[in-house]
Amino acid sequence: MALAFDDIALLFARHDSTQYSGEPVTQTEHALQTAWFAEQSGAHEQLITAALLHDLGHLLHDQVDTPTARGIDDLHQFSVLPFLRGLFGERVLDAIRWHVDAKRYLCATRAHYQAALSADSQRSLALQGGVFSPAQAQAFIARPHAEEAVRLRLWDDQAKIKALPTPGLDHYLAIAARCRLGHMRPQP
Ligand SMILES: [Fe+2]
Ligand SMILES: [Fe+2]
């Protein structure tokens, strides 16, 4: 079930031209742009790694269409976790795990956030459980690394820009390699 680190590059290579359906970018461009926004924001390397890998679950399951258009929530934020568990620690995994709930949190707590979401994100919101109630939002943000998932989510939402130049996959895989369990230096 676990992935080897080199499998990550293979998955991106296999889906290099797979469109992020409903958006003007490929899955790989979306991953690179999310990681690039994280890097530009001065995020630590574990959060940049989570940004790069947050939608890897879509690629694992060859989800090339738009499941939400068929009324399906693919739960990609959870299904990828067993594959990454042997490679990365909880800080990386939690930011990935909570990036969908972070959208539900932001809809509940930030004015105009929901209206600015892309059509696909709006459609998936209902399937993913809808906007959090105030009590749900409070409980969410108290979870470990939930605030980092919220930061990731805001980069995720931006990372749909056609032809935005970013560093390549090798640059971000080198960052991810430094975050592997057993390879990490302490980070703030
Ligand atoms: Fe996602
Ligand atoms: Fe995403």
XYZ file of N, CA and C and ligand atoms in Angstrom:
566
model
N 0.830 -1.214 0.000
C 0.000 0.000 0.000
C 0.867 1.268 0.000
N 2.014 1.200 0.690
C 2.838 2.413 0.768
C 3.536 2.668 -0.563
N 3.750 3.945 -0.848
C 4.505 4.338 -2.030
C 5.984 4.431 -1.674
N 6.842 4.113 -2.644
C 8.253 4.480 -2.506
C 8.373 5.932 -2.944
N 9.399 6.625 -2.470
C 9.502 8.048 -2.799
C 9.528 8.263 -4.320
N 10.248 7.399 -5.026
C 10.365 7.579 -6.479
C 9.042 7.363 -7.220
N 8.095 6.684 -6.571
C 6.779 6.493 -7.197
C 6.059 7.826 -7.387
N 6.366 8.808 -6.537
C 5.692 10.106 -6.642
C 6.015 10.744 -7.995
N 7.296 10.717 -8.365
C 7.688 11.287 -9.662
C 7.022 10.526 -10.800
N 6.922 9.199 -10.651
C 6.292 8.388 -11.699
C 4.814 8.745 -11.857
N 4.138 8.964 -10.720
C 2.716 9.326 -10.782
C 2.513 10.662 -11.488
N 3.357 11.640 -11.149
C 3.239 12.933 -11.833
C 3.566 12.772 -13.320
N 4.576 11.953 -13.630
C 4.953 11.767 -15.040
C 3.810 11.119 -15.813
N 3.169 10.165 -15.190
C 2.076 9.465 -15.873
C 0.902 10.412 -16.150
N 0.761 11.403 -15.289
C -0.375 12.324 -15.424
C 0.063 13.711 -15.872
N 1.215 13.764 -16.533
C 1.777 15.070 -16.854
C 0.819 15.943 -17.660
N 0.028 15.305 -18.524
C -0.886 16.119 -19.343
C -2.337 15.953 -18.903
N -2.538 15.325 -17.735
C -3.915 15.150 -17.254
C -4.462 16.491 -16.789
N -5.542 16.898 -17.423
C -6.132 18.184 -17.071
C -6.768 18.113 -15.685
N -6.651 19.180 -14.923
C -7.420 19.315 -13.688
C -8.794 19.729 -14.158
N -9.728 18.786 -14.182
C -10.939 19.044 -14.939
C -11.726 20.209 -14.361
N -12.230 21.012 -15.293
C -12.956 22.211 -14.903
C -12.044 23.398 -14.638
N -10.706 23.193 -14.708
C -9.768 24.292 -14.439
C -8.774 24.373 -15.608
N -8.160 25.569 -15.810
C -7.284 25.743 -16.990
C -5.851 25.279 -16.765
N -5.648 24.279 -15.926
C -4.307 23.759 -15.622
C -4.349 22.231 -15.614
N -3.159 21.626 -15.754
C -3.067 20.179 -15.572
C -2.940 19.875 -14.078
N -3.098 18.598 -13.735
C -2.912 18.195 -12.329
C -1.504 18.549 -11.861
N -0.516 18.329 -12.720
C 0.868 18.631 -12.323
C 1.060 20.136 -12.142
N 0.517 20.933 -13.065
C 0.630 22.397 -12.916
C -0.047 22.863 -11.628
N -1.188 22.262 -11.315
C -1.895 22.638 -10.075
C -1.029 22.323 -8.848
N -0.398 21.170 -8.858
C 0.480 20.778 -7.740
C 1.668 21.736 -7.632
N 2.297 22.031 -8.779
C 3.469 22.916 -8.776
C 3.091 24.326 -8.348
N 1.952 24.804 -8.825
C 1.534 26.164 -8.449
C 1.208 26.242 -6.955
N 0.561 25.212 -6.417
C 0.247 25.217 -4.981
C 1.545 25.246 -4.178
N 2.513 24.420 -4.586
C 3.809 24.389 -3.897
C 4.538 25.722 -4.057
N 4.420 26.319 -5.224
C 5.112 27.595 -5.487
C 4.537 28.711 -4.610
N 3.209 28.755 -4.499
C 2.597 29.764 -3.619
C 3.041 29.542 -2.168
N 3.126 28.287 -1.770
C 3.597 27.983 -0.410
C 5.031 28.489 -0.229
N 5.880 28.207 -1.200
C 7.283 28.621 -1.120
C 7.393 30.149 -1.097
N 6.614 30.812 -1.958
C 6.627 32.282 -1.998
C 6.199 32.891 -0.675
N 5.339 32.164 0.052
C 4.844 32.672 1.338
C 5.815 32.405 2.477
N 6.927 31.754 2.164
C 7.907 31.457 3.199
C 7.520 30.275 4.070
N 6.631 29.411 3.561
C 6.210 28.240 4.339
C 7.392 27.306 4.575
N 7.342 26.550 5.663
C 8.406 25.584 5.916
C 8.304 24.434 4.912
N 9.375 23.659 4.813
C 9.449 22.675 3.729
C 8.398 21.575 3.850
N 8.000 21.245 5.068
C 6.960 20.210 5.194
C 5.626 20.697 4.628
N 5.349 21.982 4.784
C 4.095 22.505 4.237
C 4.178 22.664 2.716
N 5.350 23.008 2.203
C 5.545 23.045 0.744
C 5.338 21.635 0.177
N 5.855 20.642 0.892
C 5.684 19.245 0.451
C 4.209 18.845 0.451
N 3.504 19.214 1.513
C 2.063 18.917 1.566
C 1.333 19.614 0.420
N 1.753 20.855 0.121
C 1.122 21.593 -0.979
C 1.336 20.844 -2.300
N 2.544 20.358 -2.505
C 2.841 19.621 -3.744
C 1.979 18.368 -3.860
N 1.766 17.697 -2.743
C 1.161 16.353 -2.767
C -0.322 16.342 -2.388
N -0.925 17.513 -2.168
C -2.261 17.520 -1.557
C -3.322 16.813 -2.404
N -3.158 16.832 -3.719
C -4.158 16.175 -4.577
C -3.629 14.890 -5.212
N -2.555 14.345 -4.654
C -1.988 13.115 -5.235
C -3.031 11.989 -5.261
N -3.966 12.034 -4.340
C -5.040 11.030 -4.314
C -5.804 10.954 -5.623
N -5.965 12.098 -6.309
C -6.627 12.076 -7.622
C -5.817 11.242 -8.616
N -4.483 11.357 -8.528
C -3.629 10.668 -9.500
C -3.527 9.176 -9.195
N -3.593 8.834 -7.914
C -3.522 7.420 -7.532
C -4.676 6.627 -8.085
N -5.799 7.278 -8.195
C -6.996 6.542 -8.596
C -7.382 6.824 -10.039
N -6.404 7.388 -10.786
C -6.653 7.674 -12.202
C -7.948 8.440 -12.411
N -8.154 9.414 -11.509
C -9.386 10.187 -11.571
C -9.214 11.295 -12.598
N -9.424 10.970 -13.853
C -9.161 11.962 -14.890
C -10.402 12.774 -15.217
N -11.562 12.321 -14.800
C -12.756 13.126 -15.049
C -13.050 13.954 -13.792
N -14.225 14.507 -13.707
C -14.590 15.307 -12.534
C -15.604 14.527 -11.718
N -15.168 13.839 -10.657
C -16.108 13.008 -9.899
C -17.287 13.815 -9.351
N -17.000 15.066 -8.981
C -18.088 15.861 -8.386
C -19.204 16.103 -9.395
N -18.850 16.136 -10.691
C -19.883 16.345 -11.711
C -20.836 15.155 -11.753
N -20.350 14.009 -11.271
C -21.211 12.811 -11.220
C -21.792 12.629 -9.829
N -21.641 13.642 -8.991
C -22.219 13.569 -7.651
C -21.422 12.697 -6.707
N -20.124 12.529 -6.997
C -19.279 11.655 -6.171
C -18.207 12.478 -5.466
N -18.086 12.283 -4.163
C -16.956 12.838 -3.415
C -15.900 11.747 -3.345
N -14.764 11.959 -3.999
C -13.773 10.868 -4.108
C -12.938 10.695 -2.831
N -13.077 11.604 -1.858
C -12.347 11.498 -0.586
C -10.837 11.386 -0.798
N -10.338 12.115 -1.809
C -8.914 12.011 -2.171
C -8.000 12.479 -1.042
N -8.534 13.320 -0.149
C -7.706 13.827 0.964
C -7.399 12.729 1.981
N -8.216 11.699 1.995
C -7.995 10.578 2.920
C -7.380 9.366 2.210
N -7.821 9.101 0.980
C -7.399 7.859 0.320
C -5.897 7.836 0.052
N -5.281 9.006 -0.050
C -3.847 9.051 -0.333
C -3.002 8.759 0.920
N -3.589 8.921 2.094
C -2.779 8.890 3.319
C -2.053 7.565 3.560
N -2.703 6.420 3.372
C -1.959 5.170 3.593
C -0.747 5.032 2.666
N -0.831 5.660 1.483
C 0.280 5.566 0.529
C 1.460 6.435 0.954
N 1.186 7.477 1.711
C 2.245 8.422 2.097
C 2.748 8.217 3.520
N 2.048 7.378 4.267
C 2.323 7.286 5.707
C 3.751 6.847 6.014
N 4.287 5.956 5.209
C 5.653 5.491 5.466
C 6.723 6.495 5.064
N 6.317 7.546 4.331
C 7.290 8.491 3.787
C 7.397 9.780 4.588
N 6.251 10.249 5.105
C 6.218 11.570 5.739
C 5.534 11.504 7.098
N 5.854 12.493 7.924
C 5.284 12.560 9.258
C 3.915 13.227 9.275
N 3.376 13.351 10.483
C 2.000 13.833 10.647
C 1.822 15.275 10.179
N 2.874 16.071 10.266
C 2.718 17.477 9.867
C 2.377 17.589 8.369
N 3.040 16.791 7.561
C 2.734 16.755 6.122
C 1.360 16.105 5.907
N 1.142 14.969 6.567
C -0.103 14.220 6.333
C -1.329 15.001 6.785
N -1.219 15.692 7.927
C -2.393 16.424 8.429
C -2.793 17.566 7.497
N -1.824 18.271 6.945
C -2.169 19.378 6.037
C -2.906 18.846 4.809
N -2.500 17.660 4.341
C -3.202 17.027 3.218
C -4.589 16.555 3.679
N -4.622 15.876 4.810
C -5.854 15.289 5.349
C -6.958 16.344 5.509
N -6.559 17.550 5.930
C -7.577 18.560 6.283
C -7.787 19.605 5.204
N -7.207 19.443 4.008
C -7.315 20.560 3.053
C -8.728 20.720 2.502
N -9.532 19.683 2.560
C -10.936 19.828 2.128
C -11.775 20.434 3.255
N -11.583 19.948 4.465
C -12.300 20.552 5.599
C -11.904 22.020 5.778
N -10.698 22.370 5.371
C -10.266 23.774 5.466
C -11.142 24.678 4.601
N -11.585 24.153 3.477
C -12.515 24.927 2.630
C -13.833 25.151 3.366
N -14.330 24.109 4.026
C -15.584 24.228 4.789
C -15.413 25.242 5.924
N -14.208 25.258 6.497
C -13.890 26.213 7.572
C -13.845 27.642 7.027
N -13.150 27.813 5.906
C -13.010 29.165 5.348
C -14.362 29.720 4.899
N -15.218 28.857 4.362
C -16.569 29.309 3.978
C -17.334 29.826 5.195
N -17.083 29.197 6.340
C -17.813 29.564 7.561
C -17.254 30.812 8.222
N -15.985 31.107 7.974
C -15.328 32.133 8.791
C -14.843 33.343 7.998
N -14.811 33.263 6.685
C -14.223 34.365 5.908
C -15.250 34.898 4.909
N -15.601 36.156 5.050
C -16.594 36.763 4.162
C -16.102 36.683 2.716
N -16.985 36.403 1.800
C -16.735 36.397 0.351
C -15.889 35.210 -0.121
N -15.387 34.393 0.818
C -14.535 33.269 0.385
C -15.321 32.313 -0.514
N -16.496 31.941 -0.073
C -17.275 30.934 -0.808
C -17.625 31.435 -2.207
N -18.027 32.696 -2.305
C -18.450 33.239 -3.605
C -17.299 33.258 -4.604
N -16.061 33.343 -4.098
C -14.907 33.446 -4.991
C -14.388 32.073 -5.437
N -14.940 30.987 -4.891
C -14.463 29.652 -5.271
C -14.813 29.346 -6.729
N -13.999 28.486 -7.346
C -14.297 28.064 -8.715
C -15.570 27.217 -8.720
N -16.146 27.070 -9.923
C -17.419 26.331 -10.037
C -17.275 24.911 -9.497
N -16.136 24.265 -9.800
C -15.960 22.883 -9.341
C -15.836 22.825 -7.820
N -15.136 23.805 -7.247
C -14.998 23.834 -5.785
C -16.337 24.102 -5.105
N -17.145 24.926 -5.737
C -18.482 25.204 -5.176
C -19.334 23.931 -5.210
N -19.252 23.228 -6.342
C -20.061 22.011 -6.497
C -19.620 20.942 -5.502
N -18.306 20.812 -5.340
C -17.819 19.755 -4.445
C -18.105 20.085 -2.983
N -18.244 21.366 -2.659
C -18.475 21.766 -1.262
C -19.690 21.047 -0.671
N -20.767 21.015 -1.412
C -21.984 20.375 -0.895
C -21.737 18.884 -0.678
N -21.033 18.248 -1.638
C -20.751 16.815 -1.515
C -19.835 16.527 -0.328
N -18.989 17.492 -0.013
C -18.005 17.296 1.059
C -18.570 17.639 2.437
N -19.860 17.926 2.491
C -20.496 18.159 3.791
C -20.963 19.586 3.998
N -20.624 20.502 3.064
C -21.111 21.874 3.138
C -20.336 22.736 4.122
N -20.834 23.944 4.289
C -20.173 24.933 5.161
C -20.274 24.472 6.614
N -19.169 24.627 7.365
C -19.189 24.276 8.784
C -20.109 25.213 9.568
N -20.760 24.679 10.575
C -21.447 25.513 11.562
C -20.374 26.186 12.418
N -20.720 27.238 13.175
C -19.706 27.855 14.044
C -19.048 26.843 14.978
N -19.807 25.925 15.529
C -19.231 24.925 16.451
C -18.294 23.980 15.696
N -18.685 23.582 14.498
C -17.822 22.698 13.695
C -16.526 23.419 13.317
N -16.645 24.708 12.990
C -15.462 25.487 12.607
C -14.487 25.574 13.781
N -15.026 25.805 14.960
C -14.185 25.904 16.155
C -13.479 24.572 16.440
N -14.242 23.483 16.309
C -13.661 22.155 16.555
C -12.589 21.840 15.509
N -12.835 22.247 14.270
C -11.873 21.973 13.196
C -10.537 22.652 13.455
N -10.582 23.946 13.769
C -9.339 24.703 13.849
C -8.503 24.290 15.068
N -9.134 23.562 15.995
C -8.393 23.045 17.156
C -7.648 21.747 16.838
N -7.910 21.160 15.662
C -7.217 19.905 15.324
C -5.737 20.194 15.045
N -4.883 19.184 15.241
C -3.453 19.389 14.951
C -3.235 19.787 13.490
N -2.451 20.840 13.304
C -2.048 21.307 11.972
C -3.202 21.834 11.113
N -4.361 22.090 11.736
C -5.495 22.592 10.940
C -5.185 23.979 10.363
N -4.465 24.817 11.128
C -4.157 26.157 10.600
C -3.248 26.061 9.372
N -2.367 25.065 9.365
C -1.509 24.889 8.191
C -2.332 24.394 7.004
N -3.337 23.563 7.274
C -4.229 23.112 6.202
C -5.006 24.294 5.612
N -5.348 25.257 6.449
C -6.062 26.449 5.959
C -5.132 27.266 5.050
N -3.872 27.417 5.457
C -2.918 28.130 4.587
C -2.780 27.404 3.253
N -2.639 26.082 3.339
C -2.515 25.277 2.114
C -3.737 25.486 1.222
N -4.905 25.517 1.848
C -6.149 25.652 1.084
C -6.195 26.962 0.280
N -5.691 28.022 0.887
C -5.714 29.317 0.194
C -4.761 29.299 -1.014
N -3.619 28.608 -0.889
C -2.728 28.460 -2.053
C -3.383 27.555 -3.096
N -4.015 26.490 -2.634
C -4.728 25.550 -3.502
C -5.766 26.294 -4.365
N -6.519 27.176 -3.733
C -7.558 27.914 -4.454
C -6.973 28.823 -5.534
N -5.778 29.356 -5.267
C -5.147 30.255 -6.249
C -4.500 29.498 -7.398
N -4.173 28.228 -7.173
C -3.257 27.497 -8.048
C -3.958 26.928 -9.282
N -4.654 27.794 -9.976
C -5.408 27.372 -11.153
C -5.211 28.405 -12.260
N -3.960 28.894 -12.368
C -3.659 29.996 -13.280
C -3.007 29.439 -14.542
N -3.639 29.716 -15.661
C -3.138 29.195 -16.938
C -1.727 29.720 -17.208
N -0.824 28.794 -17.527
C 0.546 29.111 -17.976
C 1.355 29.937 -16.971
N 1.070 29.801 -15.700
C 1.882 30.498 -14.683
C 3.255 29.818 -14.610
N 4.343 30.577 -14.813
C 5.658 29.937 -14.703
C 5.988 29.586 -13.250
N 6.462 28.393 -13.016
C 6.886 27.962 -11.676
C 8.179 27.154 -11.836
N 8.920 26.971 -10.747
C 9.994 25.977 -10.802
C 9.406 24.603 -11.165
N 10.261 23.707 -11.634
C 9.787 22.406 -12.087
C 9.617 21.400 -10.957
N 9.138 20.229 -11.357
C 8.865 19.174 -10.380
C 10.132 18.773 -9.603
N 11.275 18.762 -10.289
C 12.517 18.344 -9.615
C 12.812 19.217 -8.401
N 12.553 20.521 -8.545
C 12.810 21.465 -7.446
C 11.982 21.082 -6.223
N 10.704 20.767 -6.448
C 9.830 20.470 -5.306
C 10.014 19.043 -4.795
N 10.402 18.128 -5.687
C 10.705 16.774 -5.202
C 11.959 16.785 -4.320
N 12.891 17.682 -4.624
C 14.095 17.791 -3.769
C 13.701 18.287 -2.380
N 12.751 19.228 -2.329
C 12.255 19.699 -1.025
C 11.551 18.550 -0.307
N 10.694 17.830 -1.026
C 9.965 16.704 -0.416
C 10.940 15.647 0.089
N 12.008 15.415 -0.669
C 12.991 14.390 -0.275
C 13.611 14.741 1.082
N 13.818 16.043 1.308
C 14.406 16.461 2.591
C 13.422 16.300 3.749
N 12.134 16.168 3.430
C 11.102 16.048 4.479
C 10.737 14.600 4.789
N 11.369 13.657 4.078
C 11.050 12.250 4.356
C 11.398 11.890 5.786
N 10.636 10.970 6.324
C 10.922 10.472 7.671
C 12.367 9.979 7.706
N 13.078 10.403 8.721
C 14.453 9.954 8.872
C 15.451 10.824 8.137
N 14.969 11.793 7.292
C 15.884 12.675 6.556
C 15.773 14.123 7.028
N 14.859 14.354 7.957
C 14.471 15.714 8.274
C 15.382 16.373 9.290
N 15.676 17.644 9.039
C 16.266 18.478 10.087
C 15.126 19.243 10.750
N 15.274 19.636 11.995
C 14.177 20.344 12.674
C 13.804 21.619 11.931
N 12.503 21.893 11.838
C 12.031 23.120 11.187
C 11.131 23.890 12.141
N 11.102 25.188 11.984
C 10.258 25.982 12.895
C 8.785 25.650 12.716
Fe -8.013 18.561 -3.199
Fe -6.057 21.116 -5.123
